[in-house]
Coordinates of C-alpha atoms in Angstrom, one line a residue:
Chain A
M1 CA 82.7 96.0 103.6
F2 CA 82.9 99.0 105.9
L3 CA 82.8 96.8 109.0
E4 CA 85.3 94.5 107.5
E5 CA 87.8 97.3 106.8
L6 CA 87.2 98.8 110.3
G7 CA 87.8 95.4 112.0
Y8 CA 90.9 94.8 109.9
V9 CA 92.4 98.2 110.8
V10 CA 91.5 97.9 114.5
K11 CA 93.1 94.5 114.8
R12 CA 96.3 95.4 113.2
R13 CA 99.4 95.4 115.3
R14 CA 100.4 98.8 114.0
T15 CA 97.1 100.3 115.2
L16 CA 97.8 98.9 118.7
V17 CA 101.3 100.3 118.8
S18 CA 100.2 103.7 117.5
F19 CA 97.5 104.0 120.1
A20 CA 99.8 102.8 122.8
L21 CA 102.1 105.6 121.8
L22 CA 99.3 108.1 121.9
A23 CA 98.2 106.9 125.4
A24 CA 101.8 107.2 126.6
I25 CA 101.8 111.0 126.3
P26 CA 99.1 111.7 129.0
I27 CA 100.5 108.9 131.1
F28 CA 104.0 110.2 131.1
L29 CA 102.9 113.8 131.6
G30 CA 100.7 112.8 134.5
V31 CA 103.3 110.6 136.2
V32 CA 106.0 113.3 135.8
L33 CA 103.7 116.0 137.3
D34 CA 102.7 113.6 140.1
I35 CA 106.2 112.8 141.1
A36 CA 108.0 116.2 140.4
G37 CA 105.1 118.6 141.0
T38 CA 104.4 121.7 138.9
P39 CA 107.5 123.6 137.8
G40 CA 107.7 127.1 139.1
G41 CA 104.6 126.5 141.1
N42 CA 102.8 129.7 140.1
G43 CA 101.0 131.1 137.1
H44 CA 102.4 130.4 133.6
G45 CA 105.5 128.3 134.0
P46 CA 107.4 126.7 131.2
G47 CA 106.1 123.6 129.5
P48 CA 103.0 122.7 127.4
V49 CA 99.8 124.7 127.6
F50 CA 97.9 124.3 130.9
F51 CA 100.8 122.3 132.2
D52 CA 100.8 124.3 135.4
R53 CA 97.2 123.7 136.1
V54 CA 97.1 119.9 136.0
T55 CA 98.0 119.2 139.6
H56 CA 95.2 121.5 140.7
N57 CA 92.6 120.0 138.4
G58 CA 93.2 116.6 136.6
V59 CA 90.8 117.6 133.8
F60 CA 93.6 119.8 132.4
L61 CA 95.8 116.8 131.7
G62 CA 93.4 116.0 128.9
F63 CA 93.9 119.5 127.4
T64 CA 97.6 119.5 127.9
A65 CA 98.0 116.0 126.4
V66 CA 95.9 116.6 123.3
L67 CA 97.2 120.1 122.6
T68 CA 100.8 118.7 122.8
A69 CA 100.1 115.5 120.8
Q70 CA 98.4 117.6 118.1
L71 CA 101.6 119.2 117.0
I72 CA 103.7 116.1 116.1
I73 CA 102.6 112.7 117.2
I74 CA 99.0 112.8 115.9
P75 CA 100.0 114.2 112.5
L76 CA 102.7 111.5 112.3
I77 CA 100.3 108.6 113.1
V78 CA 97.7 110.0 110.8
S79 CA 100.2 110.4 108.0
I80 CA 101.2 106.8 108.4
A81 CA 97.6 105.6 108.4
A82 CA 96.5 107.7 105.4
G83 CA 99.7 106.9 103.5
D84 CA 99.0 103.2 104.0
S85 CA 95.4 103.4 102.8
I86 CA 96.0 102.5 99.1
A87 CA 99.8 101.9 99.0
G88 CA 99.5 99.3 101.8
E89 CA 97.2 97.2 99.7
A90 CA 99.4 97.7 96.7
T91 CA 102.3 96.1 98.6
D92 CA 102.5 92.4 97.9
G93 CA 100.0 92.7 95.1
K94 CA 96.9 92.7 97.3
L95 CA 95.2 95.6 95.6
R96 CA 94.5 93.8 92.3
Y97 CA 92.7 91.1 94.2
L98 CA 90.7 93.6 96.2
L99 CA 89.6 95.3 93.0
A100 CA 88.8 91.9 91.4
S101 CA 86.7 90.9 94.5
P102 CA 85.1 93.0 92.9
V103 CA 84.8 96.5 94.2
S104 CA 84.8 99.7 92.1
R105 CA 87.8 102.0 92.5
T106 CA 85.7 104.9 93.7
R107 CA 84.1 102.8 96.4
L108 CA 87.4 101.4 97.6
L109 CA 88.9 104.9 97.8
A110 CA 85.9 106.2 99.6
L111 CA 86.0 103.4 102.1
K112 CA 89.7 103.7 102.7
S113 CA 89.4 107.5 103.1
L114 CA 86.5 107.2 105.5
V115 CA 88.3 104.7 107.7
A116 CA 91.4 106.9 107.8
L117 CA 89.3 109.9 108.8
L118 CA 87.8 107.9 111.6
Y119 CA 91.2 106.7 112.6
A120 CA 92.4 110.3 112.9
T121 CA 89.4 111.3 115.0
A122 CA 89.9 108.2 117.2
A123 CA 93.6 109.0 117.7
A124 CA 92.9 112.5 119.0
L125 CA 90.0 111.4 121.2
A126 CA 92.1 108.5 122.6
V127 CA 94.6 111.1 123.9
V128 CA 91.8 113.1 125.5
L129 CA 90.2 110.0 127.1
V130 CA 93.4 108.6 128.5
G131 CA 94.4 112.1 129.7
L132 CA 91.1 112.6 131.5
A133 CA 91.4 109.1 133.1
V134 CA 95.0 109.6 134.2
G135 CA 94.3 113.1 135.4
A136 CA 91.3 112.0 137.4
A137 CA 93.3 109.1 138.9
L138 CA 96.3 111.2 140.0
F139 CA 94.9 114.6 140.7
P140 CA 91.8 116.3 142.2
V141 CA 89.0 117.0 139.8
G142 CA 86.6 119.9 140.0
P143 CA 84.9 122.9 138.2
V144 CA 87.1 124.3 135.5
V145 CA 88.4 127.8 135.2
T146 CA 88.5 129.0 131.6
L147 CA 91.2 131.2 130.0
S148 CA 89.0 134.2 130.5
G149 CA 88.9 133.5 134.3
A150 CA 85.3 132.4 134.5
Q151 CA 84.4 129.2 136.2
I152 CA 82.4 126.5 134.5
S153 CA 81.0 123.2 135.8
L154 CA 83.1 120.0 135.6
L155 CA 80.6 118.6 133.2
D156 CA 80.8 121.6 131.0
G157 CA 84.6 121.4 131.2
V158 CA 84.7 117.8 130.2
G159 CA 82.3 118.6 127.3
R160 CA 84.7 121.3 126.1
L161 CA 87.6 118.9 126.5
A162 CA 85.8 116.4 124.3
L163 CA 85.2 119.1 121.7
V164 CA 88.8 120.2 121.8
G165 CA 89.7 116.5 121.1
L166 CA 87.3 116.3 118.3
L167 CA 88.7 119.5 116.8
A168 CA 92.2 118.2 117.1
G169 CA 91.0 115.1 115.1
V170 CA 89.2 117.1 112.5
S171 CA 92.3 119.4 112.2
T172 CA 94.1 116.4 110.7
F173 CA 91.5 115.7 108.0
S174 CA 93.6 117.7 105.6
I175 CA 96.5 115.4 106.4
V176 CA 94.3 112.4 105.7
A177 CA 93.4 113.9 102.3
V178 CA 97.1 114.6 101.4
G179 CA 98.0 111.1 102.7
V180 CA 95.4 109.3 100.7
F181 CA 96.4 111.2 97.6
A182 CA 100.1 110.4 98.2
S183 CA 99.0 106.8 98.7
T184 CA 97.6 106.6 95.2
L185 CA 100.9 107.8 93.7
T186 CA 103.2 105.0 95.0
D187 CA 103.2 101.4 96.1
S188 CA 105.3 102.2 99.1
T189 CA 103.5 102.9 102.4
I190 CA 106.6 104.5 103.9
G191 CA 107.0 106.7 100.8
A192 CA 103.5 107.9 101.0
A193 CA 103.6 108.5 104.8
A194 CA 106.9 110.4 104.4
I195 CA 105.6 112.7 101.7
T196 CA 102.6 113.4 103.9
F197 CA 104.3 114.0 107.1
G198 CA 107.0 116.0 105.3
T199 CA 104.3 118.2 103.8
V200 CA 102.9 118.9 107.3
I201 CA 106.4 119.7 108.7
V202 CA 107.3 122.0 105.8
L203 CA 104.0 123.9 106.1
S204 CA 104.3 124.4 109.8
I205 CA 107.8 125.8 109.3
L206 CA 106.6 128.1 106.6
D207 CA 103.7 129.1 108.8
G208 CA 106.2 130.6 111.2
I209 CA 107.9 132.8 108.7
P210 CA 106.6 136.4 108.9
Q211 CA 107.3 137.2 105.2
L212 CA 104.8 134.6 104.3
A213 CA 102.1 135.8 106.6
H214 CA 99.8 136.8 103.8
I215 CA 99.6 133.2 102.4
A216 CA 100.0 131.4 105.7
P217 CA 96.2 131.2 106.2
L218 CA 96.2 128.7 103.4
F219 CA 98.5 126.3 105.2
L220 CA 96.7 123.3 106.7
T221 CA 98.5 123.9 110.0
H222 CA 97.6 127.5 110.4
Y223 CA 94.5 127.3 112.5
W224 CA 95.5 124.3 114.6
S225 CA 95.9 126.3 117.8
T226 CA 92.4 127.7 117.6
G227 CA 90.9 124.7 119.5
I228 CA 91.9 126.4 122.7
D229 CA 89.4 129.1 121.9
L230 CA 86.8 126.6 123.2
M231 CA 88.2 127.4 126.7
R232 CA 87.3 131.0 126.5
S233 CA 84.0 132.3 127.9
P234 CA 82.2 133.0 125.8
V235 CA 83.8 130.7 123.2
V236 CA 85.4 132.5 120.3
W237 CA 84.3 130.7 117.2
S238 CA 85.9 132.7 114.4
G239 CA 89.2 130.8 114.4
I240 CA 87.5 127.4 114.8
L241 CA 85.3 128.1 111.8
K242 CA 88.2 129.2 109.8
N243 CA 90.0 126.0 110.7
L244 CA 87.0 123.9 109.6
A245 CA 86.9 125.8 106.3
E246 CA 90.6 125.2 105.9
Q247 CA 90.2 121.5 106.5
A248 CA 87.3 121.3 104.1
G249 CA 89.2 123.1 101.4
W250 CA 92.2 120.7 101.6
M251 CA 89.9 117.7 101.6
V252 CA 88.1 118.8 98.5
V253 CA 91.4 119.4 96.6
F254 CA 93.3 116.3 97.7
F255 CA 90.5 113.8 97.9
G256 CA 89.6 115.1 94.4
A257 CA 93.1 114.6 93.2
A258 CA 93.3 111.1 94.8
W259 CA 90.0 110.1 93.0
A260 CA 91.2 111.5 89.7
R261 CA 94.5 109.6 90.0
F262 CA 93.2 106.3 91.4
T263 CA 90.3 105.9 89.0
T264 CA 92.6 106.3 85.9
K265 CA 95.7 104.6 87.2
D266 CA 97.1 101.3 85.7
I267 CA 97.3 98.9 88.6
L268 CA 100.7 97.3 88.0
S269 CA 101.5 96.1 91.5
Chain B
M1 CA 78.5 79.0 71.8
A2 CA 78.7 82.5 73.2
E3 CA 81.8 84.5 73.1
L4 CA 82.9 85.1 76.7
I5 CA 86.0 87.1 75.9
S6 CA 86.4 89.2 72.8
T7 CA 88.9 91.9 72.1
S8 CA 89.5 93.8 69.0
G9 CA 92.7 95.7 68.2
L10 CA 93.6 95.6 71.9
T11 CA 96.8 97.6 72.3
K12 CA 98.8 98.8 75.2
S13 CA 101.8 101.0 74.9
Y14 CA 104.2 102.3 77.5
G15 CA 105.9 105.3 75.8
D16 CA 107.4 103.9 72.6
K17 CA 107.2 100.3 73.7
L18 CA 104.2 98.3 72.5
A19 CA 103.5 95.8 75.3
V20 CA 100.4 94.5 73.5
D21 CA 99.9 95.1 69.8
A22 CA 96.5 94.9 68.2
V23 CA 95.4 91.6 69.8
D24 CA 92.0 90.1 68.8
L25 CA 91.2 87.4 71.3
S26 CA 88.1 85.2 71.0
V27 CA 87.3 82.8 73.8
H28 CA 84.1 80.8 73.5
E29 CA 82.0 79.4 76.2
G30 CA 82.9 75.9 77.3
S31 CA 86.5 76.1 76.1
V32 CA 89.7 75.8 78.0
Y33 CA 91.8 78.5 76.3
G34 CA 95.6 78.3 76.8
F35 CA 97.3 81.7 76.4
L36 CA 100.9 80.9 75.6
G37 CA 103.9 83.0 75.3
P38 CA 107.4 83.5 76.7
N39 CA 108.0 85.7 79.7
G40 CA 107.6 89.4 78.7
S41 CA 105.4 88.6 75.7
G42 CA 102.4 90.6 76.8
K43 CA 100.4 87.8 78.5
T44 CA 100.0 89.5 81.9
T45 CA 99.4 92.9 80.4
T46 CA 96.6 91.5 78.3
I47 CA 95.1 89.7 81.3
R48 CA 95.2 92.8 83.4
M49 CA 93.4 94.7 80.7
L50 CA 90.7 92.0 80.6
L51 CA 90.2 92.5 84.4
G52 CA 90.1 96.3 84.2
L53 CA 93.3 96.7 86.1
I54 CA 95.1 98.4 83.2
F55 CA 93.5 100.7 80.7
P56 CA 94.1 99.9 77.0
S57 CA 95.8 102.5 74.8
A58 CA 93.5 101.4 72.0
G59 CA 91.0 98.8 71.1
A60 CA 87.9 97.3 72.7
I61 CA 87.3 94.6 75.3
E62 CA 84.1 92.6 76.0
V63 CA 84.0 90.0 78.7
L64 CA 80.7 88.1 79.4
G65 CA 79.0 90.5 77.0
H66 CA 79.9 93.6 79.0
S67 CA 82.4 96.3 78.0
V68 CA 85.6 96.5 80.0
P69 CA 86.8 98.8 81.7
K70 CA 83.4 100.5 81.7
E71 CA 81.5 97.7 83.4
T72 CA 84.5 96.0 85.1
T73 CA 82.9 95.5 88.5
R74 CA 79.8 93.9 87.0
V75 CA 81.9 91.6 84.9
L76 CA 84.1 90.5 87.7
V77 CA 81.1 89.3 89.8
D78 CA 81.1 86.2 87.5
V79 CA 84.8 85.9 87.0
G80 CA 87.3 84.2 89.2
A81 CA 90.9 85.5 88.7
V82 CA 94.4 84.7 89.6
V83 CA 96.7 87.4 88.4
E84 CA 100.5 87.1 88.3
G85 CA 101.0 85.3 91.7
P86 CA 99.2 85.6 95.0
G87 CA 98.4 88.9 96.8
L88 CA 97.9 87.8 100.4
Y89 CA 98.0 89.3 103.9
P90 CA 100.8 87.5 105.7
T91 CA 99.2 87.9 109.1
L92 CA 95.8 86.6 108.2
S93 CA 94.8 83.0 108.0
A94 CA 93.6 81.5 104.7
R95 CA 90.1 81.4 106.0
R96 CA 90.2 85.0 107.2
Y97 CA 91.7 86.1 103.9
L98 CA 88.9 84.6 101.9
Q99 CA 86.4 86.1 104.3
R100 CA 87.9 89.5 103.8
M101 CA 87.9 89.2 100.0
S102 CA 84.2 88.0 100.0
R103 CA 83.1 90.9 102.3
Y104 CA 84.8 93.3 99.9
G105 CA 83.0 92.0 96.9
R106 CA 79.6 91.5 98.7
G107 CA 78.1 94.9 97.8
E108 CA 78.8 94.5 94.1
R109 CA 77.6 90.9 94.1
R110 CA 74.4 91.8 95.8
R111 CA 73.7 94.5 93.2
A112 CA 74.4 92.1 90.3
I113 CA 72.2 89.3 91.8
A114 CA 69.4 91.7 92.3
S115 CA 69.2 92.1 88.5
I116 CA 68.7 88.3 88.0
A117 CA 65.3 86.7 88.1
P118 CA 64.5 85.5 91.7
G119 CA 64.3 81.8 90.8
E120 CA 67.7 81.8 89.1
R121 CA 69.7 83.9 91.6
P122 CA 73.0 82.4 92.7
A123 CA 74.0 82.4 96.3
L124 CA 75.2 85.7 97.8
A125 CA 77.4 84.1 100.4
P126 CA 80.7 82.5 99.4
D127 CA 81.5 78.9 100.2
I128 CA 84.8 79.2 101.9
D129 CA 85.0 75.6 103.1
A130 CA 84.3 74.3 99.6
A131 CA 86.9 76.6 98.1
L132 CA 89.6 75.5 100.5
E133 CA 88.6 71.9 100.0
M134 CA 88.9 72.2 96.2
V135 CA 92.4 73.5 96.4
G136 CA 93.5 71.1 99.1
L137 CA 94.0 73.6 101.9
A138 CA 91.0 72.6 104.1
K139 CA 93.4 71.3 106.8
V140 CA 95.6 74.3 107.0
G141 CA 92.9 77.0 106.5
N142 CA 93.4 78.4 110.0
R143 CA 97.1 78.8 109.7
R144 CA 98.6 82.2 109.1
V145 CA 99.6 82.7 105.4
K146 CA 103.1 83.7 106.5
A147 CA 103.8 80.1 107.1
Y148 CA 102.7 78.9 103.7
S149 CA 105.0 77.8 100.9
L150 CA 104.7 79.6 97.5
G151 CA 102.7 76.6 96.2
M152 CA 100.2 76.9 99.1
K153 CA 99.9 80.6 98.5
Q154 CA 99.2 79.9 94.9
R155 CA 96.5 77.5 95.9
L156 CA 94.9 80.0 98.2
S157 CA 94.9 82.5 95.4
L158 CA 93.0 80.0 93.4
A159 CA 90.6 79.3 96.3
N160 CA 89.8 83.0 96.2
A161 CA 88.9 82.7 92.5
L162 CA 86.6 79.7 93.4
L163 CA 84.7 81.4 96.2
Y164 CA 81.6 81.3 94.1
P165 CA 80.5 79.2 91.0
R166 CA 82.0 81.2 88.1
R167 CA 81.2 81.4 84.5
L168 CA 84.7 82.3 83.6
L169 CA 88.1 81.7 85.3
I170 CA 91.1 83.8 84.2
L171 CA 94.2 82.2 85.6
D172 CA 97.6 83.8 85.0
E173 CA 100.4 81.2 85.4
P174 CA 98.5 79.4 88.2
T175 CA 101.1 76.7 88.6
N176 CA 103.9 79.0 89.3
G177 CA 105.8 77.9 92.4
M178 CA 104.0 74.6 92.6
D179 CA 105.6 71.2 93.0
P180 CA 104.9 68.5 90.4
Q181 CA 102.2 67.0 92.6
G182 CA 100.5 70.4 92.9
I183 CA 100.7 70.9 89.1
V184 CA 99.0 67.6 88.5
E185 CA 96.3 68.5 91.0
M186 CA 95.8 72.0 89.5
R187 CA 95.4 70.4 86.1
E188 CA 92.9 67.9 87.4
L189 CA 91.0 70.7 89.1
I190 CA 90.9 72.8 86.0
L191 CA 89.6 69.9 83.9
R192 CA 87.0 69.1 86.6
L193 CA 85.8 72.7 86.6
A194 CA 85.7 72.8 82.8
A195 CA 83.7 69.6 82.8
Q196 CA 81.2 71.4 85.0
G197 CA 80.8 74.1 82.4
T198 CA 83.2 76.7 83.6
T199 CA 85.1 78.4 80.8
V200 CA 88.8 78.7 81.6
F201 CA 91.4 81.1 80.2
V202 CA 94.8 80.1 81.5
S203 CA 98.1 81.5 80.6
S204 CA 101.5 79.8 80.8
H205 CA 105.0 79.8 79.5
I206 CA 105.3 76.1 80.3
L207 CA 103.7 74.5 77.3
S208 CA 103.7 70.9 78.4
E209 CA 101.5 71.9 81.4
I210 CA 98.9 73.5 79.2
E211 CA 99.0 71.1 76.3
Q212 CA 97.0 68.4 78.1
L213 CA 94.4 70.9 79.3
C214 CA 93.4 73.1 76.5
T215 CA 90.8 72.9 73.7
H216 CA 92.0 76.1 72.3
V217 CA 95.2 78.1 72.3
G218 CA 96.4 81.6 71.6
V219 CA 100.1 82.2 71.1
I220 CA 101.5 85.6 71.8
Q221 CA 105.0 87.0 71.3
H222 CA 106.3 90.5 71.5
G223 CA 102.7 91.6 72.1
R224 CA 101.3 90.1 68.9
L225 CA 99.0 87.2 68.7
L226 CA 100.7 84.8 66.3
F227 CA 98.1 82.1 66.4
Q228 CA 94.6 81.5 67.7
G229 CA 92.5 78.4 67.3
E230 CA 91.9 74.8 68.3
I231 CA 94.8 73.1 69.6
G232 CA 94.7 70.4 66.9
E233 CA 94.8 73.1 64.3
L234 CA 98.0 74.4 65.7
R235 CA 99.5 71.0 65.5
G236 CA 98.1 70.6 62.0
Q237 CA 100.0 73.6 60.8
L238 CA 103.1 71.6 61.2
P239 CA 104.4 68.9 58.9
A240 CA 103.4 65.4 60.1
R241 CA 106.3 63.3 61.3
L242 CA 106.5 59.6 60.6
A243 CA 108.4 57.1 62.7
V244 CA 109.3 53.8 61.0
G245 CA 110.7 50.7 62.7
T246 CA 112.2 48.1 60.2
S247 CA 114.4 45.0 60.3
D248 CA 116.8 46.6 57.9
Q249 CA 117.4 50.3 58.5
V250 CA 120.0 50.8 55.8
A251 CA 117.8 49.4 53.0
A252 CA 114.8 51.1 54.3
R253 CA 116.5 54.5 54.4
E254 CA 117.8 54.0 50.9
L255 CA 114.4 53.0 49.6
L256 CA 112.6 56.0 51.2
R257 CA 115.2 58.4 49.9
S258 CA 115.2 57.1 46.3
R259 CA 111.5 56.3 45.9
F260 CA 109.9 59.2 47.7
G261 CA 112.6 61.8 48.1
L262 CA 112.3 61.7 52.0
Q263 CA 115.1 62.5 54.4
P264 CA 114.9 59.9 57.1
R265 CA 117.2 60.0 60.1
T266 CA 117.7 57.6 63.0
D267 CA 116.4 58.9 66.4
E268 CA 117.6 57.9 69.8
S269 CA 115.3 54.9 70.1
G270 CA 116.5 53.4 66.8
L271 CA 113.5 54.4 64.7
L272 CA 113.7 56.2 61.4
V273 CA 111.9 59.5 61.6
M274 CA 111.1 61.9 58.8
D275 CA 108.8 64.6 57.6
R276 CA 106.6 62.6 55.2
G277 CA 105.5 65.7 53.4
G278 CA 102.5 64.7 51.1
V279 CA 103.4 61.1 50.8
A280 CA 100.6 58.8 52.0
I281 CA 101.4 56.4 54.8
D282 CA 100.0 53.3 53.1
E283 CA 102.2 53.9 50.1
I284 CA 105.2 54.0 52.3
A285 CA 104.1 50.8 54.0
A286 CA 103.5 49.0 50.7
A287 CA 106.8 50.1 49.3
L288 CA 108.8 48.8 52.3
V289 CA 106.9 45.5 52.5
G290 CA 107.1 45.1 48.7
A291 CA 110.9 45.4 48.9
G292 CA 111.1 42.6 51.4
I293 CA 112.0 44.9 54.4
G294 CA 110.4 43.8 57.7
L295 CA 108.1 46.4 59.1
Y296 CA 107.3 46.2 62.7
R297 CA 106.3 49.8 63.4
L298 CA 104.8 52.6 61.5
A299 CA 103.5 55.6 63.6
E300 CA 102.7 59.1 63.0
D301 CA 104.0 61.4 65.7
R302 CA 101.8 64.4 66.4
S303 CA 103.9 67.4 66.9
T304 CA 104.1 68.6 70.5
L305 CA 103.0 72.1 71.3
E306 CA 106.6 72.9 72.1
E307 CA 107.5 72.2 68.5
A308 CA 104.5 74.2 67.2
F309 CA 105.6 77.1 69.3
V310 CA 109.1 77.0 68.0
A311 CA 107.8 76.8 64.5
L312 CA 105.6 79.8 65.1
T313 CA 107.9 82.1 67.0
G314 CA 111.2 80.9 65.7
E315 CA 112.5 80.4 69.2
A316 CA 112.3 78.1 72.1
S317 CA 109.6 78.9 74.7
D318 CA 111.9 79.1 77.7
V319 CA 113.0 82.6 77.0
S320 CA 113.4 83.7 80.6

């Protein structure tokens, strides 16, 4: 059942389009930098994080790409995938036949959630992977200088890049939970995805309002930028751990709500 | 014979509206049970409750001896279902669709089979080819469902219900969207499955389609079960109708009226038809012949289900 669902999702055209879109980000960033060169040329120029370092060391394209994609495009793609999880089956009346196949509602929900979580992780890692590949192809690659100014080996740098990618994926687990819950509320994939992505946008706006600073740590977007702490030497873990706790909290609440809703819902579609 | 479906006081309300109102269904093993009612009468809501898709507001359901919705997944291992039209993936082929559905149900099926004595265990794997063959889609099984007609989609939905040998088939309007040929084939398939021992619960609002299939019927309207029993019993509730062919219609009519108090009228084929009430047929024959009226036909018409339905519900069945 798990392999069936995984295979089904992987082979969908929408998955292909989504991942092509994700891959386009490092490709475009890399090509633009290769043609136009680094803006300003020294220190911290404008543009995304690490943007000015890429031409010196291709590994940084992976960082730049994933830290950029993390803000909008990955949450959007994850919102769509999670919003589709149950609602997508309810469209055209497929859900009733899946349940009659038979499979228990709890198992179906767990399966759909698990696949959506993997999808989110794969989305972030795909950006990292393509970024690294494009960076290595277009620019020189070598030992990495951290934000603290220390030099670490290339292997260590790539390892940290992979961790940053993984964290970017895990940072969207709260979105998956919200999306799966929204997906149990409606038979419309677009509706569920819109609710989910809207939630992310609203929270990230509220997160920037100083008057809300005392509740802002509760917002699922609040610790997203902590992934970059992996590039300090030594690594600063406190923000990353807070992010993990944040994601876990949202998952407990919204997967719980999704379960409560889905297992008691009349399937009318 | 065991009772495969049994509900008591089954009720579903949406706000103030009672969609299903205290329905007591009883479907016995080996029967073909026709569940009849106009559109919007509560058929589909009832069927969805039997399959655990909708939770009852009140009442109890037992299917195959298990309680629904508590043990829904266990029950459904042995039930093939078509619910209110097909639910297909447009981009998948028929074969791929059946594969997906069987893989989904595999875990639950394995668990159910494990509880059966080793010698009597049914196959775990579905027979996709046989299912496609049975519904006449074997040749187009690799084509994307997108390109299917509604009738073909309906057949595929039925193939999904037939992936395994089933004890019980629950078919909600299975002939919807089918051409006349498809309807005939569907009927033959259901009769064949029933002959092999599968119990069939089939709903319809087209009475003529079901009449030739069913051993039992339940008639539902406005959420209430108006009748449940053998199909002959339903017909028997109606007055018997007599058709008489004579050489002298005028004399025959006068005689039947004055002697027996009957109200004959001439039908489109020139026969005298009447409700004979309690008058015996041989008395009528003797009286006509005794009066010198030539009698070339004397036949009792069994009421059609359509008429029975109108008599029960007070309205025609095609309320759509």
